[in-house]
Amino acid sequence: MRKILHADCDCFYAAVEMRDNPALREIPLAIGGSAEGRGVIATCNYPARRYGIHSAMPTARALRLCPHLTLLPGDFERYREASRRIQAIFHELTPLVEPLSLDEAFLDVTAVTRFSGSATWMARWLKEECQRRVGITVSVGAAPSKFLAKIASDWEKPDGLTVIAPDRVGAFLEKLPVTKLHGVGPATAKRLKALDIDTCHDLQHLPQERLIQEFGKFGHRLFELARGIDNRPVRMERERKSVSVETTFATDLPGLPDCHGELASLFDRLESRLARHGHPPLAGLFVKVRFDDFSLTTMEGRGSRLCSRTFSALMAQAWARKKRPVRLLGVGVRLVPEDARRQLTLPL
């Protein structure tokens, strides 16, 4: 039986700002781009969340919800430094750390003998050390799998500590809403609701064959998650699956010719980013378009090399889905999985 921790810093960017300026702690605070520049909120503190503000919200809307919101631009060098110090604390506990972003990580503590092998005590130590040394509050979940540990870390935020012991997994899942399952978005939740499925307990009564019939491959994953089955190991290095760049425009692009006019700049930025990653082998290309009504569409195509004509064709297909002004454009590539790369380099 594995012991997995998921550690997640509470409102991380805002937490760094509040740590360095205590006057910001009790007022609504957000980190993001300006409303004039069509910015979005990267994160916000809990006083701001009481007004309905959340990450990825347009800054203009956030300011309408809370006119006295304090808005700061991100200082990512400071955030990266805080992240390095927090990650160092994680590695003091175990070398098996899988960073997910600057502010969260999975830790496999199965073989750790400190703290009498208690995952609960380890989680408490992590929280105390991150607060004492870095001044950042961390919520931690402990469970026998990554899936459950991630749910647990979010259970009592902020400053939470939730432990799902092996003998509590069944009871915990009985009441767990299916909307908490990874991959269940609004559309899937609506389809599950139509089948009278609200909790994992309800989901457990649906045969795997029926789930696969309804949801394809994801049906098998739903079958497993409803039973707490998640055998994914903690990986010390996460595999990068894609590389992309995007731009949000200060003024909407009115039509397709204007979108094509922005492609050259995006193409150059993507080429530079791939060079920094050592020109990994490509499995496909894609274009992302967000329209002025905030709807988002992505168009994908095959391709083993960067090709401006392919991006142009994908752009035209994506824009044709709505034929509306565009506020954001992105281009990117899907990468060949590492296992496949290794097979390509095996000697004959």
Short mmCIF file of C-alpha atoms in Angstrom, two decimals:
data_model
loop_
_atom_site.label_atom_id
_atom_site.label_comp_id
_atom_site.label_asym_id
_atom_site.label_seq_id
_atom_site.Cartn_x
_atom_site.Cartn_y
_atom_site.Cartn_z
CA MET A 1 0.00 0.00 0.00
CA ARG A 2 1.47 3.31 -1.07
CA LYS A 3 1.50 6.54 0.92
CA ILE A 4 1.12 9.60 -1.32
CA LEU A 5 1.07 13.25 -0.31
CA HIS A 6 -0.22 16.07 -2.47
CA ALA A 7 1.05 19.46 -1.32
CA ASP A 8 -0.59 22.58 -2.74
CA CYS A 9 0.30 26.15 -1.73
CA ASP A 10 -2.74 28.30 -0.96
CA CYS A 11 -3.25 31.14 -3.52
CA PHE A 12 0.52 30.98 -4.11
CA TYR A 13 1.31 34.18 -6.05
CA ALA A 14 -0.95 36.21 -3.77
CA ALA A 15 0.56 34.45 -0.74
CA VAL A 16 4.06 35.60 -1.70
CA GLU A 17 2.80 39.18 -2.08
CA MET A 18 1.00 39.04 1.30
CA ARG A 19 4.08 37.56 2.96
CA ASP A 20 6.23 40.43 1.69
CA ASN A 21 3.63 43.11 2.40
CA PRO A 22 1.39 42.22 5.39
CA ALA A 23 -0.87 45.21 4.65
CA LEU A 24 -2.28 43.15 1.74
CA ARG A 25 -3.44 40.23 3.89
CA GLU A 26 -6.95 41.34 4.81
CA ILE A 27 -7.94 43.16 1.61
CA PRO A 28 -9.13 41.69 -1.72
CA LEU A 29 -5.97 41.05 -3.75
CA ALA A 30 -5.41 39.58 -7.21
CA ILE A 31 -2.41 38.93 -9.40
CA GLY A 32 -3.01 39.46 -13.11
CA GLY A 33 -2.90 41.64 -16.18
CA SER A 34 -4.55 45.03 -16.47
CA ALA A 35 -8.13 45.41 -17.63
CA GLU A 36 -6.98 47.84 -20.33
CA GLY A 37 -4.64 45.19 -21.72
CA ARG A 38 -7.36 42.51 -21.75
CA GLY A 39 -5.62 40.77 -18.85
CA VAL A 40 -6.86 37.83 -16.81
CA ILE A 41 -6.53 36.92 -13.14
CA ALA A 42 -3.71 34.45 -12.42
CA THR A 43 -4.73 33.96 -8.78
CA CYS A 44 -6.36 35.86 -5.93
CA ASN A 45 -6.48 35.70 -2.15
CA TYR A 46 -9.45 34.45 -0.15
CA PRO A 47 -10.93 37.90 0.64
CA ALA A 48 -11.14 38.43 -3.15
CA ARG A 49 -12.75 35.02 -3.66
CA ARG A 50 -15.63 36.05 -1.44
CA TYR A 51 -16.60 38.44 -4.24
CA GLY A 52 -16.72 35.59 -6.76
CA ILE A 53 -13.30 36.31 -8.27
CA HIS A 54 -11.29 33.31 -9.47
CA SER A 55 -8.29 32.45 -11.63
CA ALA A 56 -8.65 32.78 -15.42
CA MET A 57 -11.39 35.41 -14.96
CA PRO A 58 -10.99 38.51 -17.14
CA THR A 59 -9.57 41.32 -15.02
CA ALA A 60 -12.31 43.70 -16.22
CA ARG A 61 -14.98 41.38 -14.81
CA ALA A 62 -13.06 40.97 -11.53
CA LEU A 63 -12.98 44.76 -11.10
CA ARG A 64 -16.72 44.96 -11.74
CA LEU A 65 -17.33 42.37 -9.02
CA CYS A 66 -14.97 44.14 -6.61
CA PRO A 67 -14.19 47.76 -7.60
CA HIS A 68 -11.78 48.16 -4.66
CA LEU A 69 -9.76 45.07 -5.69
CA THR A 70 -6.00 45.55 -5.36
CA LEU A 71 -4.45 44.30 -8.61
CA LEU A 72 -0.72 43.55 -8.88
CA PRO A 73 1.32 42.36 -11.86
CA GLY A 74 3.09 39.06 -11.35
CA ASP A 75 6.68 39.01 -10.07
CA PHE A 76 7.61 35.56 -11.29
CA GLU A 77 11.23 35.68 -10.23
CA ARG A 78 10.11 36.05 -6.61
CA TYR A 79 7.54 33.29 -7.09
CA ARG A 80 10.13 30.96 -8.60
CA GLU A 81 12.50 31.63 -5.69
CA ALA A 82 9.77 30.79 -3.15
CA SER A 83 8.95 27.66 -5.15
CA ARG A 84 12.60 26.53 -5.15
CA ARG A 85 12.73 26.83 -1.35
CA ILE A 86 9.46 24.92 -0.92
CA GLN A 87 10.54 22.18 -3.32
CA ALA A 88 13.79 21.84 -1.38
CA ILE A 89 11.76 21.11 1.76
CA PHE A 90 9.81 18.45 -0.13
CA HIS A 91 13.09 16.80 -1.15
CA GLU A 92 14.28 16.73 2.47
CA LEU A 93 11.43 14.32 3.15
CA THR A 94 11.73 12.10 0.05
CA PRO A 95 13.54 12.10 -3.31
CA LEU A 96 10.31 10.91 -4.94
CA VAL A 97 8.82 14.31 -5.74
CA GLU A 98 6.75 15.05 -8.84
CA PRO A 99 6.32 18.81 -9.31
CA LEU A 100 3.08 19.75 -11.05
CA SER A 101 3.70 23.51 -11.13
CA LEU A 102 5.48 26.16 -9.08
CA ASP A 103 3.10 25.66 -6.18
CA GLU A 104 2.15 21.97 -6.00
CA ALA A 105 3.69 18.51 -6.08
CA PHE A 106 3.08 14.84 -5.38
CA LEU A 107 5.38 13.08 -2.89
CA ASP A 108 5.70 9.31 -2.50
CA VAL A 109 6.53 8.76 1.18
CA THR A 110 5.88 4.99 1.25
CA ALA A 111 9.47 4.15 2.17
CA VAL A 112 10.07 7.11 4.51
CA THR A 113 10.87 5.91 8.04
CA ARG A 114 10.98 9.32 9.75
CA PHE A 115 8.01 10.27 11.91
CA SER A 116 7.46 6.55 12.60
CA GLY A 117 6.38 6.21 8.99
CA SER A 118 3.21 8.25 9.65
CA ALA A 119 2.03 10.11 6.54
CA THR A 120 -0.06 12.36 8.80
CA TRP A 121 2.97 13.47 10.80
CA MET A 122 4.95 13.96 7.59
CA ALA A 123 2.19 16.19 6.22
CA ARG A 124 2.17 18.25 9.43
CA TRP A 125 5.95 18.64 9.25
CA LEU A 126 5.75 19.82 5.62
CA LYS A 127 3.13 22.42 6.50
CA GLU A 128 5.07 23.68 9.54
CA GLU A 129 8.41 23.90 7.71
CA CYS A 130 6.98 25.69 4.65
CA GLN A 131 5.33 28.23 6.93
CA ARG A 132 8.37 28.66 9.21
CA ARG A 133 11.08 28.82 6.53
CA VAL A 134 9.27 30.31 3.53
CA GLY A 135 6.26 32.01 5.09
CA ILE A 136 3.82 30.20 2.81
CA THR A 137 0.75 28.22 3.86
CA VAL A 138 0.41 24.79 2.26
CA SER A 139 -2.59 22.48 2.17
CA VAL A 140 -1.70 18.78 2.16
CA GLY A 141 -3.67 15.65 1.37
CA ALA A 142 -2.50 12.14 2.27
CA ALA A 143 -3.94 9.01 0.68
CA PRO A 144 -2.99 5.65 -0.89
CA SER A 145 -3.09 7.11 -4.45
CA LYS A 146 -2.37 10.31 -6.38
CA PHE A 147 -6.01 10.75 -7.33
CA LEU A 148 -7.24 10.66 -3.73
CA ALA A 149 -4.31 12.68 -2.35
CA LYS A 150 -5.10 15.54 -4.77
CA ILE A 151 -8.76 15.55 -3.78
CA ALA A 152 -7.76 15.47 -0.10
CA SER A 153 -5.45 18.50 -0.38
CA ASP A 154 -8.38 20.58 -1.63
CA TRP A 155 -10.84 19.28 0.96
CA GLU A 156 -10.18 21.78 3.75
CA LYS A 157 -8.44 24.67 2.00
CA PRO A 158 -6.91 27.01 3.00
CA ASP A 159 -4.29 25.63 5.40
CA GLY A 160 -5.89 22.19 5.20
CA LEU A 161 -4.71 18.73 6.19
CA THR A 162 -6.92 15.82 5.13
CA VAL A 163 -5.90 12.20 5.49
CA ILE A 164 -7.75 9.40 3.69
CA ALA A 165 -6.48 6.25 5.37
CA PRO A 166 -6.76 2.98 3.40
CA ASP A 167 -9.63 1.78 5.60
CA ARG A 168 -11.52 5.04 4.95
CA VAL A 169 -11.33 5.01 1.15
CA GLY A 170 -14.62 3.16 0.66
CA ALA A 171 -16.60 5.43 2.99
CA PHE A 172 -14.98 8.57 1.52
CA LEU A 173 -15.86 7.59 -2.05
CA GLU A 174 -19.48 6.73 -1.16
CA LYS A 175 -20.36 10.40 -0.73
CA LEU A 176 -17.83 11.92 -3.14
CA PRO A 177 -19.55 13.92 -5.92
CA VAL A 178 -18.59 12.73 -9.40
CA THR A 179 -17.76 16.36 -10.24
CA LYS A 180 -14.65 15.93 -8.05
CA LEU A 181 -13.26 13.23 -10.36
CA HIS A 182 -10.39 14.30 -12.60
CA GLY A 183 -11.62 14.75 -16.16
CA VAL A 184 -15.29 15.24 -15.27
CA GLY A 185 -16.10 18.70 -16.61
CA PRO A 186 -19.51 20.36 -17.03
CA ALA A 187 -20.42 18.35 -20.16
CA THR A 188 -19.54 14.95 -18.65
CA ALA A 189 -21.22 15.91 -15.36
CA LYS A 190 -24.42 16.73 -17.28
CA ARG A 191 -24.34 13.37 -19.04
CA LEU A 192 -23.78 11.57 -15.73
CA LYS A 193 -26.65 13.51 -14.18
CA ALA A 194 -28.89 12.32 -17.00
CA LEU A 195 -28.04 8.79 -15.87
CA ASP A 196 -29.01 9.72 -12.26
CA ILE A 197 -25.37 9.61 -11.17
CA ASP A 198 -24.38 12.21 -8.59
CA THR A 199 -21.82 10.40 -6.39
CA CYS A 200 -19.17 7.74 -6.77
CA HIS A 201 -21.55 5.40 -4.94
CA ASP A 202 -24.06 5.89 -7.77
CA LEU A 203 -21.29 5.40 -10.33
CA GLN A 204 -20.22 2.10 -8.78
CA HIS A 205 -23.59 0.59 -9.69
CA LEU A 206 -23.06 1.12 -13.42
CA PRO A 207 -21.29 -1.79 -15.17
CA GLN A 208 -17.96 -1.03 -16.82
CA GLU A 209 -19.36 -2.07 -20.22
CA ARG A 210 -22.14 0.52 -19.93
CA LEU A 211 -19.67 3.25 -18.94
CA ILE A 212 -17.46 2.46 -21.92
CA GLN A 213 -20.52 2.45 -24.16
CA GLU A 214 -21.51 5.90 -22.85
CA PHE A 215 -18.09 7.56 -22.50
CA GLY A 216 -15.64 5.55 -24.61
CA LYS A 217 -12.15 5.07 -23.11
CA PHE A 218 -12.95 7.55 -20.36
CA GLY A 219 -15.65 5.14 -19.16
CA HIS A 220 -12.94 2.71 -18.04
CA ARG A 221 -11.23 5.52 -16.12
CA LEU A 222 -14.53 6.47 -14.47
CA PHE A 223 -15.01 2.84 -13.44
CA GLU A 224 -11.59 2.82 -11.75
CA LEU A 225 -11.79 6.23 -10.08
CA ALA A 226 -15.21 5.47 -8.58
CA ARG A 227 -13.48 2.59 -6.75
CA GLY A 228 -10.38 4.56 -5.80
CA ILE A 229 -8.18 2.68 -8.29
CA ASP A 230 -5.22 4.78 -9.42
CA ASN A 231 -1.90 3.00 -9.90
CA ARG A 232 0.00 5.93 -11.40
CA PRO A 233 3.45 6.21 -9.79
CA VAL A 234 5.01 9.47 -8.63
CA ARG A 235 7.38 10.47 -11.41
CA MET A 236 10.37 12.62 -10.54
CA GLU A 237 10.37 14.11 -14.04
CA ARG A 238 7.07 14.91 -15.71
CA GLU A 239 6.81 14.19 -19.39
CA ARG A 240 6.14 17.27 -21.49
CA LYS A 241 3.35 16.51 -23.95
CA SER A 242 3.11 19.80 -25.81
CA VAL A 243 4.76 23.18 -26.37
CA SER A 244 2.74 26.27 -27.26
CA VAL A 245 2.63 30.07 -27.30
CA GLU A 246 -0.34 32.43 -27.30
CA THR A 247 -1.26 36.11 -27.32
CA THR A 248 -4.27 37.96 -25.91
CA PHE A 249 -4.87 41.08 -27.96
CA ALA A 250 -5.68 44.52 -26.57
CA THR A 251 -8.24 44.91 -29.36
CA ASP A 252 -10.20 42.04 -30.91
CA LEU A 253 -9.04 40.86 -34.34
CA PRO A 254 -12.10 41.47 -36.52
CA GLY A 255 -11.62 38.77 -39.16
CA LEU A 256 -9.60 35.89 -40.57
CA PRO A 257 -7.08 38.05 -42.52
CA ASP A 258 -6.16 39.81 -39.26
CA CYS A 259 -5.64 36.43 -37.58
CA HIS A 260 -3.38 35.30 -40.41
CA GLY A 261 -1.41 38.53 -39.96
CA GLU A 262 -0.52 37.52 -36.39
CA LEU A 263 0.62 34.01 -37.28
CA ALA A 264 4.18 34.91 -38.29
CA SER A 265 4.99 36.36 -34.87
CA LEU A 266 3.45 33.37 -33.06
CA PHE A 267 5.31 30.98 -35.36
CA ASP A 268 8.68 32.64 -34.57
CA ARG A 269 8.01 32.50 -30.81
CA LEU A 270 7.06 28.82 -31.01
CA GLU A 271 10.19 28.04 -33.03
CA SER A 272 12.36 29.74 -30.38
CA ARG A 273 10.64 27.87 -27.56
CA LEU A 274 11.14 24.52 -29.28
CA ALA A 275 14.82 25.34 -29.75
CA ARG A 276 15.14 25.87 -25.98
CA HIS A 277 13.67 22.38 -25.52
CA GLY A 278 16.21 20.85 -27.89
CA HIS A 279 13.89 20.44 -30.91
CA PRO A 280 11.97 17.37 -29.65
CA PRO A 281 10.23 15.19 -32.30
CA LEU A 282 6.72 16.36 -33.14
CA ALA A 283 3.51 14.33 -33.38
CA GLY A 284 1.13 17.09 -34.47
CA LEU A 285 0.31 20.79 -34.69
CA PHE A 286 -2.61 22.75 -33.27
CA VAL A 287 -4.14 26.21 -33.22
CA LYS A 288 -6.18 27.67 -30.37
CA VAL A 289 -8.71 30.48 -30.86
CA ARG A 290 -10.68 32.32 -28.19
CA PHE A 291 -13.47 34.46 -29.65
CA ASP A 292 -14.88 37.72 -28.31
CA ASP A 293 -17.68 35.80 -26.55
CA PHE A 294 -14.94 33.91 -24.61
CA SER A 295 -15.75 30.59 -26.31
CA LEU A 296 -12.63 28.56 -27.08
CA THR A 297 -11.91 26.21 -29.95
CA THR A 298 -8.85 24.13 -30.86
CA MET A 299 -8.04 22.68 -34.26
CA GLU A 300 -5.44 19.91 -34.57
CA GLY A 301 -3.59 18.40 -37.48
CA ARG A 302 -0.81 15.94 -38.14
CA GLY A 303 2.73 17.05 -38.76
CA SER A 304 6.25 16.04 -37.82
CA ARG A 305 7.76 19.47 -38.47
CA LEU A 306 6.78 23.12 -38.08
CA CYS A 307 4.93 24.36 -41.14
CA SER A 308 3.43 27.84 -41.43
CA ARG A 309 1.04 26.68 -44.17
CA THR A 310 -0.38 23.98 -41.89
CA PHE A 311 -0.95 26.54 -39.13
CA SER A 312 -2.66 28.83 -41.65
CA ALA A 313 -5.00 26.03 -42.73
CA LEU A 314 -5.79 25.09 -39.13
CA MET A 315 -6.41 28.74 -38.31
CA ALA A 316 -8.93 29.06 -41.14
CA GLN A 317 -10.79 25.93 -40.00
CA ALA A 318 -10.85 27.06 -36.37
CA TRP A 319 -12.08 30.58 -37.22
CA ALA A 320 -14.81 29.17 -39.49
CA ARG A 321 -16.45 27.46 -36.51
CA LYS A 322 -17.76 30.82 -35.22
CA LYS A 323 -16.65 33.55 -37.65
CA ARG A 324 -16.46 36.08 -34.83
CA PRO A 325 -13.84 38.62 -33.69
CA VAL A 326 -10.90 36.98 -31.90
CA ARG A 327 -9.37 38.00 -28.56
CA LEU A 328 -6.70 35.27 -28.21
CA LEU A 329 -4.64 33.20 -30.63
CA GLY A 330 -2.29 30.35 -29.82
CA VAL A 331 -0.19 27.89 -31.80
CA GLY A 332 1.49 24.77 -30.54
CA VAL A 333 2.77 21.27 -31.15
CA ARG A 334 2.10 17.85 -29.65
CA LEU A 335 5.28 15.94 -28.83
CA VAL A 336 6.09 12.31 -29.56
CA PRO A 337 5.80 10.40 -26.22
CA GLU A 338 9.13 9.59 -24.59
CA ASP A 339 8.51 5.82 -24.78
CA ALA A 340 8.06 6.09 -28.53
CA ARG A 341 11.19 8.24 -28.80
CA ARG A 342 13.23 5.57 -27.02
CA GLN A 343 11.88 2.89 -29.39
CA LEU A 344 12.90 5.01 -32.38
CA THR A 345 16.50 5.12 -31.14
CA LEU A 346 16.84 1.39 -30.28
CA PRO A 347 19.52 -0.40 -32.31
CA LEU A 348 18.26 -2.85 -34.95
#
